[in-house]
Amino acid sequence: MTHSTASAPSTPVVARTGEELQALRPKLGRLALVPTMGALHAGHRSLIAAAREHAESVAVSIFVNPLQFGPNEDYDRYPRTFDADLAACAEEGVDVVFAPTVKDMYPDAGPDGIGQIVTVDPGSMGRVLEGEFRPGFFQGVLTVVNKLFNLVRPDVAVFGQKDAQQVAVVRRMVRDLCLPVTILSAPTVRDPDGLATSSRNVYLSPEERTSALALSRALFAGADAAPSGPAAVLAAAGAVLGEAAHATPPVSVDYLALVDPATFTEVDGDYRGEAVLAVAAWVGETRLIDNVPLTL
Ligand code: PAF
């Protein structure tokens, strides 16, 4: 679809079902999809901008996917801001917003669950780091991403490097299951103080937000130590997080790991090459993740 940048932003077409989307699909040409759970922020806007560079039309999906939330996670309180999201999509020149209901995505959903029998198994990559602390998370992500690909039929899909393990697992699914879509990732967007943008940042009180800055500080300290090797990277980042454990409020680390960017297995002491330093930590009731790419 074509856009005039001079005129006021036009509201994207909103499709609620796969059928509505299929009716639009022939007009969209080469299509890039940005899959989201809504609560759009600057990070999502940068994904949309990247998508625009690779396609004639851009679709954004907005769906808070119940299958990727554990029983004690924040599915119910996850921010749902559809009107603001639609306005953001209009400003960014998005052509189509795909916003299905749970029933559209999981037709057998009912009071006892979502009724999905067949799911996508992320294999060993889905059991480490995020997968270890959030069992079933990547199975839920891959299953819904697969459905989105089948319903939207994009040529390209753009994901944020902020969720580096998610990008790696999605890339692996595309490769292992021969899915006809190209996966692109776009760099993490940070607030001026270093905090990675995230829909969950709205949960943080001002004091928690200050404590949360330890995550990016730790990653930057680790990246600075990269020339000295893996042990130095982990020691530098670990020292910052160790201090943050005594902050008020404290930062409680789930994991800090230096991993191969493609497989997310931890690298050994004499590893050289591209790596990702990844962290997940709790501040109050909020769980945050962040990472930096680095070269050893
Ligand atoms: O990164 C997200 O927002 C979600 O995990 C995704 C990819 C939209 C799947 O629900």
CSV table of C-alpha atoms and ligand atoms in Angstrom, one decimal:
chain,number,residue,atom,x,y,z
A,1,MET,CA,0.0,0.0,0.0
A,2,THR,CA,1.3,3.5,-0.7
A,3,HIS,CA,1.5,6.4,1.8
A,4,SER,CA,1.6,10.1,1.7
A,5,THR,CA,4.0,11.3,4.5
A,6,ALA,CA,2.7,14.9,4.2
A,7,SER,CA,-0.9,14.3,5.1
A,8,ALA,CA,-2.3,13.4,8.6
A,9,PRO,CA,-1.7,9.8,9.5
A,10,SER,CA,-4.5,7.5,8.3
A,11,THR,CA,-5.9,4.8,10.6
A,12,PRO,CA,-4.7,1.4,9.6
A,13,VAL,CA,-7.3,-1.2,8.5
A,14,VAL,CA,-8.1,-3.4,11.5
A,15,ALA,CA,-8.6,-7.1,10.8
A,16,ARG,CA,-10.1,-9.2,13.6
A,17,THR,CA,-10.1,-12.6,11.9
A,18,GLY,CA,-8.0,-14.6,9.6
A,19,GLU,CA,-10.7,-14.3,6.9
A,20,GLU,CA,-10.7,-10.5,7.1
A,21,LEU,CA,-7.0,-10.6,6.7
A,22,GLN,CA,-7.1,-13.0,3.7
A,23,ALA,CA,-9.5,-10.6,2.0
A,24,LEU,CA,-6.9,-7.8,2.3
A,25,ARG,CA,-3.8,-9.9,1.6
A,26,PRO,CA,-3.7,-9.6,-2.3
A,27,LYS,CA,-3.6,-5.8,-2.0
A,28,LEU,CA,-0.7,-5.7,0.4
A,29,GLY,CA,2.1,-6.9,-1.9
A,30,ARG,CA,5.4,-7.8,-0.2
A,31,LEU,CA,4.3,-7.7,3.4
A,32,ALA,CA,6.3,-7.3,6.7
A,33,LEU,CA,4.7,-8.4,10.0
A,34,VAL,CA,5.6,-7.0,13.4
A,35,PRO,CA,4.1,-9.4,15.9
A,36,THR,CA,3.4,-7.7,19.3
A,37,MET,CA,1.3,-8.0,22.4
A,38,GLY,CA,0.3,-4.3,22.2
A,39,ALA,CA,1.2,-1.7,24.8
A,40,LEU,CA,3.4,-0.3,22.0
A,41,HIS,CA,6.4,1.8,22.9
A,42,ALA,CA,9.5,3.3,21.2
A,43,GLY,CA,11.0,-0.2,20.7
A,44,HIS,CA,7.9,-1.4,18.7
A,45,ARG,CA,8.0,1.8,16.7
A,46,SER,CA,11.6,1.0,15.7
A,47,LEU,CA,10.5,-2.5,14.6
A,48,ILE,CA,7.8,-0.9,12.4
A,49,ALA,CA,10.3,1.5,10.9
A,50,ALA,CA,12.6,-1.5,10.1
A,51,ALA,CA,9.7,-3.4,8.7
A,52,ARG,CA,8.8,-0.5,6.4
A,53,GLU,CA,12.3,-0.7,4.8
A,54,HIS,CA,11.8,-4.3,3.7
A,55,ALA,CA,8.3,-4.4,2.4
A,56,GLU,CA,5.6,-2.6,0.5
A,57,SER,CA,3.1,-3.0,3.3
A,58,VAL,CA,3.4,-3.4,7.1
A,59,ALA,CA,1.1,-5.4,9.4
A,60,VAL,CA,1.2,-5.2,13.2
A,61,SER,CA,-0.4,-8.0,15.1
A,62,ILE,CA,-1.7,-7.2,18.6
A,63,PHE,CA,-2.5,-10.2,20.6
A,64,VAL,CA,-1.8,-11.0,24.3
A,65,ASN,CA,-1.1,-14.7,23.9
A,66,PRO,CA,-2.4,-16.7,26.9
A,67,LEU,CA,-0.4,-19.8,25.8
A,68,GLN,CA,2.9,-18.1,26.6
A,69,PHE,CA,2.0,-17.0,30.2
A,70,GLY,CA,2.6,-19.3,33.1
A,71,PRO,CA,-0.2,-19.8,35.7
A,72,ASN,CA,1.4,-17.3,38.1
A,73,GLU,CA,2.4,-14.7,35.5
A,74,ASP,CA,0.9,-11.4,34.5
A,75,TYR,CA,-1.5,-12.4,31.8
A,76,ASP,CA,-4.5,-10.7,33.5
A,77,ARG,CA,-2.7,-7.5,34.3
A,78,TYR,CA,-0.6,-7.2,31.1
A,79,PRO,CA,-1.3,-3.7,29.8
A,80,ARG,CA,-4.0,-3.6,27.1
A,81,THR,CA,-4.0,-0.2,25.4
A,82,PHE,CA,-5.7,-0.8,22.0
A,83,ASP,CA,-6.7,2.8,21.2
A,84,ALA,CA,-3.3,4.2,21.9
A,85,ASP,CA,-1.7,1.3,20.0
A,86,LEU,CA,-3.9,2.0,16.9
A,87,ALA,CA,-2.9,5.7,17.1
A,88,ALA,CA,0.8,4.7,17.3
A,89,CYS,CA,0.3,2.4,14.3
A,90,ALA,CA,-1.4,5.3,12.4
A,91,GLU,CA,1.6,7.6,13.2
A,92,GLU,CA,4.0,4.9,12.0
A,93,GLY,CA,2.2,4.4,8.7
A,94,VAL,CA,1.1,0.8,9.5
A,95,ASP,CA,-1.3,-0.6,6.8
A,96,VAL,CA,-3.0,-3.3,8.7
A,97,VAL,CA,-3.5,-4.1,12.4
A,98,PHE,CA,-4.4,-7.7,13.1
A,99,ALA,CA,-6.1,-7.8,16.4
A,100,PRO,CA,-7.8,-11.2,16.9
A,101,THR,CA,-9.6,-12.3,20.0
A,102,VAL,CA,-8.6,-15.4,22.1
A,103,LYS,CA,-11.5,-17.3,20.5
A,104,ASP,CA,-10.2,-16.4,17.0
A,105,MET,CA,-6.7,-17.7,17.8
A,106,TYR,CA,-7.8,-20.6,19.9
A,107,PRO,CA,-11.3,-21.7,18.7
A,108,ASP,CA,-11.6,-24.3,21.4
A,109,ALA,CA,-10.8,-21.9,24.3
A,110,GLY,CA,-13.2,-22.2,27.2
A,111,PRO,CA,-13.3,-21.8,31.0
A,112,ASP,CA,-11.0,-24.8,31.4
A,113,GLY,CA,-8.2,-23.5,29.1
A,114,ILE,CA,-7.4,-22.6,25.6
A,115,GLY,CA,-7.9,-26.1,24.1
A,116,GLN,CA,-4.8,-26.2,22.0
A,117,ILE,CA,-3.7,-29.8,21.5
A,118,VAL,CA,-0.9,-29.5,18.9
A,119,THR,CA,1.9,-27.0,19.8
A,120,VAL,CA,5.4,-26.2,18.5
A,121,ASP,CA,8.2,-27.7,20.6
A,122,PRO,CA,11.2,-25.4,20.9
A,123,GLY,CA,13.4,-28.3,21.8
A,124,SER,CA,16.6,-27.8,23.8
A,125,MET,CA,16.7,-24.1,23.0
A,126,GLY,CA,13.4,-23.6,24.8
A,127,ARG,CA,14.6,-25.2,28.0
A,128,VAL,CA,17.5,-22.8,28.9
A,129,LEU,CA,17.5,-19.3,30.3
A,130,GLU,CA,14.0,-17.9,29.8
A,131,GLY,CA,12.8,-21.4,29.0
A,132,GLU,CA,14.1,-22.7,32.4
A,133,PHE,CA,12.6,-19.9,34.4
A,134,ARG,CA,9.3,-19.8,32.3
A,135,PRO,CA,8.5,-23.4,31.4
A,136,GLY,CA,6.3,-23.5,28.4
A,137,PHE,CA,7.0,-19.9,27.4
A,138,PHE,CA,8.8,-20.7,24.1
A,139,GLN,CA,6.3,-23.4,23.2
A,140,GLY,CA,3.6,-20.7,23.6
A,141,VAL,CA,5.5,-18.1,21.6
A,142,LEU,CA,6.4,-20.5,18.8
A,143,THR,CA,2.8,-21.8,18.6
A,144,VAL,CA,1.3,-18.4,18.3
A,145,VAL,CA,4.0,-17.0,16.0
A,146,ASN,CA,3.4,-20.0,13.7
A,147,LYS,CA,-0.4,-19.3,13.7
A,148,LEU,CA,0.3,-15.6,13.0
A,149,PHE,CA,2.6,-16.5,10.1
A,150,ASN,CA,-0.1,-18.8,8.7
A,151,LEU,CA,-2.9,-16.2,9.1
A,152,VAL,CA,-1.0,-13.1,8.0
A,153,ARG,CA,1.3,-14.8,5.4
A,154,PRO,CA,4.1,-12.2,5.7
A,155,ASP,CA,7.2,-12.3,3.5
A,156,VAL,CA,9.2,-10.8,6.4
A,157,ALA,CA,8.7,-10.7,10.1
A,158,VAL,CA,10.6,-8.3,12.4
A,159,PHE,CA,11.4,-9.0,16.1
A,160,GLY,CA,13.2,-7.0,18.7
A,161,GLN,CA,16.7,-8.0,19.7
A,162,LYS,CA,15.6,-7.1,23.3
A,163,ASP,CA,14.1,-10.6,23.3
A,164,ALA,CA,17.3,-12.1,21.9
A,165,GLN,CA,16.4,-15.7,22.8
A,166,GLN,CA,13.0,-15.4,21.3
A,167,VAL,CA,14.5,-14.2,18.0
A,168,ALA,CA,17.0,-17.1,18.1
A,169,VAL,CA,14.2,-19.7,18.8
A,170,VAL,CA,11.9,-18.2,16.1
A,171,ARG,CA,14.8,-18.3,13.6
A,172,ARG,CA,15.4,-21.9,14.4
A,173,MET,CA,11.8,-22.8,14.0
A,174,VAL,CA,11.7,-21.1,10.6
A,175,ARG,CA,14.8,-23.0,9.6
A,176,ASP,CA,13.9,-26.4,11.0
A,177,LEU,CA,10.2,-26.3,9.8
A,178,CYS,CA,11.0,-24.7,6.4
A,179,LEU,CA,8.7,-21.8,6.9
A,180,PRO,CA,8.5,-19.4,4.0
A,181,VAL,CA,9.3,-16.1,5.9
A,182,THR,CA,12.5,-14.1,6.5
A,183,ILE,CA,13.2,-13.2,10.1
A,184,LEU,CA,14.8,-9.8,10.8
A,185,SER,CA,15.7,-8.4,14.1
A,186,ALA,CA,16.1,-4.7,15.1
A,187,PRO,CA,18.3,-3.4,17.9
A,188,THR,CA,17.1,-2.8,21.4
A,189,VAL,CA,15.8,0.7,22.1
A,190,ARG,CA,16.8,2.2,25.4
A,191,ASP,CA,15.5,5.2,27.4
A,192,PRO,CA,18.2,7.9,27.9
A,193,ASP,CA,19.2,6.4,31.3
A,194,GLY,CA,19.9,3.0,29.7
A,195,LEU,CA,16.7,1.1,30.6
A,196,ALA,CA,15.6,-1.1,27.7
A,197,THR,CA,12.1,-0.2,26.6
A,198,SER,CA,9.5,-2.8,27.6
A,199,SER,CA,5.7,-2.9,27.9
A,200,ARG,CA,6.4,-4.2,31.5
A,201,ASN,CA,8.3,-1.0,32.5
A,202,VAL,CA,4.9,0.6,33.3
A,203,TYR,CA,4.7,-1.8,36.4
A,204,LEU,CA,7.8,-0.1,37.9
A,205,SER,CA,7.6,2.5,40.7
A,206,PRO,CA,10.1,5.3,40.5
A,207,GLU,CA,12.3,3.6,43.1
A,208,GLU,CA,12.1,0.2,41.3
A,209,ARG,CA,12.9,1.9,38.0
A,210,THR,CA,16.1,3.3,39.6
A,211,SER,CA,17.1,-0.1,40.9
A,212,ALA,CA,16.3,-1.6,37.4
A,213,LEU,CA,19.0,0.5,35.8
A,214,ALA,CA,21.5,-2.0,37.3
A,215,LEU,CA,20.5,-4.5,34.5
A,216,SER,CA,21.8,-2.2,31.6
A,217,ARG,CA,24.7,-1.0,33.8
A,218,ALA,CA,25.8,-4.6,34.3
A,219,LEU,CA,25.5,-5.5,30.6
A,220,PHE,CA,27.5,-2.4,29.6
A,221,ALA,CA,30.2,-3.3,32.2
A,222,GLY,CA,30.3,-6.8,30.8
A,223,ALA,CA,30.6,-5.5,27.2
A,224,ASP,CA,33.4,-3.2,28.2
A,225,ALA,CA,35.3,-6.3,29.5
A,226,ALA,CA,34.9,-8.3,26.3
A,227,PRO,CA,38.5,-7.9,25.2
A,228,SER,CA,39.6,-9.8,28.3
A,229,GLY,CA,37.4,-12.8,27.6
A,230,PRO,CA,34.3,-14.6,28.9
A,231,ALA,CA,35.3,-14.9,32.6
A,232,ALA,CA,36.0,-11.1,32.7
A,233,VAL,CA,32.7,-10.3,31.1
A,234,LEU,CA,30.7,-12.3,33.6
A,235,ALA,CA,32.7,-11.0,36.5
A,236,ALA,CA,32.2,-7.4,35.5
A,237,ALA,CA,28.5,-7.8,35.0
A,238,GLY,CA,28.1,-9.9,38.1
A,239,ALA,CA,29.8,-7.3,40.3
A,240,VAL,CA,27.2,-4.7,39.3
A,241,LEU,CA,24.4,-7.1,39.9
A,242,GLY,CA,25.9,-8.1,43.2
A,243,GLU,CA,25.8,-4.5,44.4
A,244,ALA,CA,22.3,-4.1,43.1
A,245,ALA,CA,21.2,-7.1,45.2
A,246,HIS,CA,21.6,-4.7,48.2
A,247,ALA,CA,19.9,-1.7,46.7
A,248,THR,CA,16.5,-0.5,47.9
A,249,PRO,CA,14.5,-2.1,46.4
A,250,PRO,CA,16.8,-5.0,45.6
A,251,VAL,CA,17.5,-6.6,42.2
A,252,SER,CA,17.1,-10.3,42.4
A,253,VAL,CA,18.8,-12.1,39.5
A,254,ASP,CA,17.3,-15.2,37.8
A,255,TYR,CA,20.2,-15.6,35.5
A,256,LEU,CA,23.2,-13.9,34.0
A,257,ALA,CA,24.7,-15.8,31.1
A,258,LEU,CA,27.1,-15.4,28.2
A,259,VAL,CA,25.7,-17.4,25.3
A,260,ASP,CA,26.2,-18.3,21.6
A,261,PRO,CA,23.7,-16.0,19.7
A,262,ALA,CA,22.4,-18.8,17.5
A,263,THR,CA,21.9,-21.6,20.0
A,264,PHE,CA,21.7,-19.9,23.3
A,265,THR,CA,24.1,-22.4,24.9
A,266,GLU,CA,26.6,-20.9,27.3
A,267,VAL,CA,30.0,-20.3,25.9
A,268,ASP,CA,33.1,-21.7,27.5
A,269,GLY,CA,36.1,-19.9,29.0
A,270,ASP,CA,38.2,-19.8,25.8
A,271,TYR,CA,35.4,-18.9,23.4
A,272,ARG,CA,36.1,-16.3,20.8
A,273,GLY,CA,33.5,-14.7,18.4
A,274,GLU,CA,30.0,-13.3,18.6
A,275,ALA,CA,28.1,-13.7,21.9
A,276,VAL,CA,25.1,-12.4,23.8
A,277,LEU,CA,25.3,-11.4,27.4
A,278,ALA,CA,21.8,-11.9,28.8
A,279,VAL,CA,20.2,-11.1,32.1
A,280,ALA,CA,16.8,-11.6,33.8
A,281,ALA,CA,16.0,-10.2,37.2
A,282,TRP,CA,13.2,-9.2,39.4
A,283,VAL,CA,12.7,-5.8,40.8
A,284,GLY,CA,9.7,-5.9,43.2
A,285,GLU,CA,6.9,-7.8,41.4
A,286,THR,CA,8.3,-7.1,38.0
A,287,ARG,CA,10.5,-9.4,36.0
A,288,LEU,CA,12.8,-7.7,33.4
A,289,ILE,CA,15.1,-9.1,30.8
A,290,ASP,CA,17.8,-7.4,28.8
A,291,ASN,CA,20.9,-8.3,26.8
A,292,VAL,CA,23.8,-6.9,24.8
A,293,PRO,CA,25.5,-8.4,21.8
A,294,LEU,CA,29.3,-8.5,22.1
A,295,THR,CA,32.4,-9.8,20.4
A,296,LEU,CA,34.9,-11.9,22.4
B,1,PAF,O1,7.5,-10.5,21.9
B,1,PAF,C1,6.3,-10.5,22.0
B,1,PAF,O2,5.6,-9.5,22.1
B,1,PAF,C2,5.6,-11.9,21.9
B,1,PAF,O3,6.3,-12.9,22.5
B,1,PAF,C3,5.1,-12.3,20.5
B,1,PAF,C4,6.3,-12.5,19.6
B,1,PAF,C5,4.2,-11.2,19.9
B,1,PAF,C6,4.3,-13.6,20.5
B,1,PAF,O4,3.2,-13.5,21.3
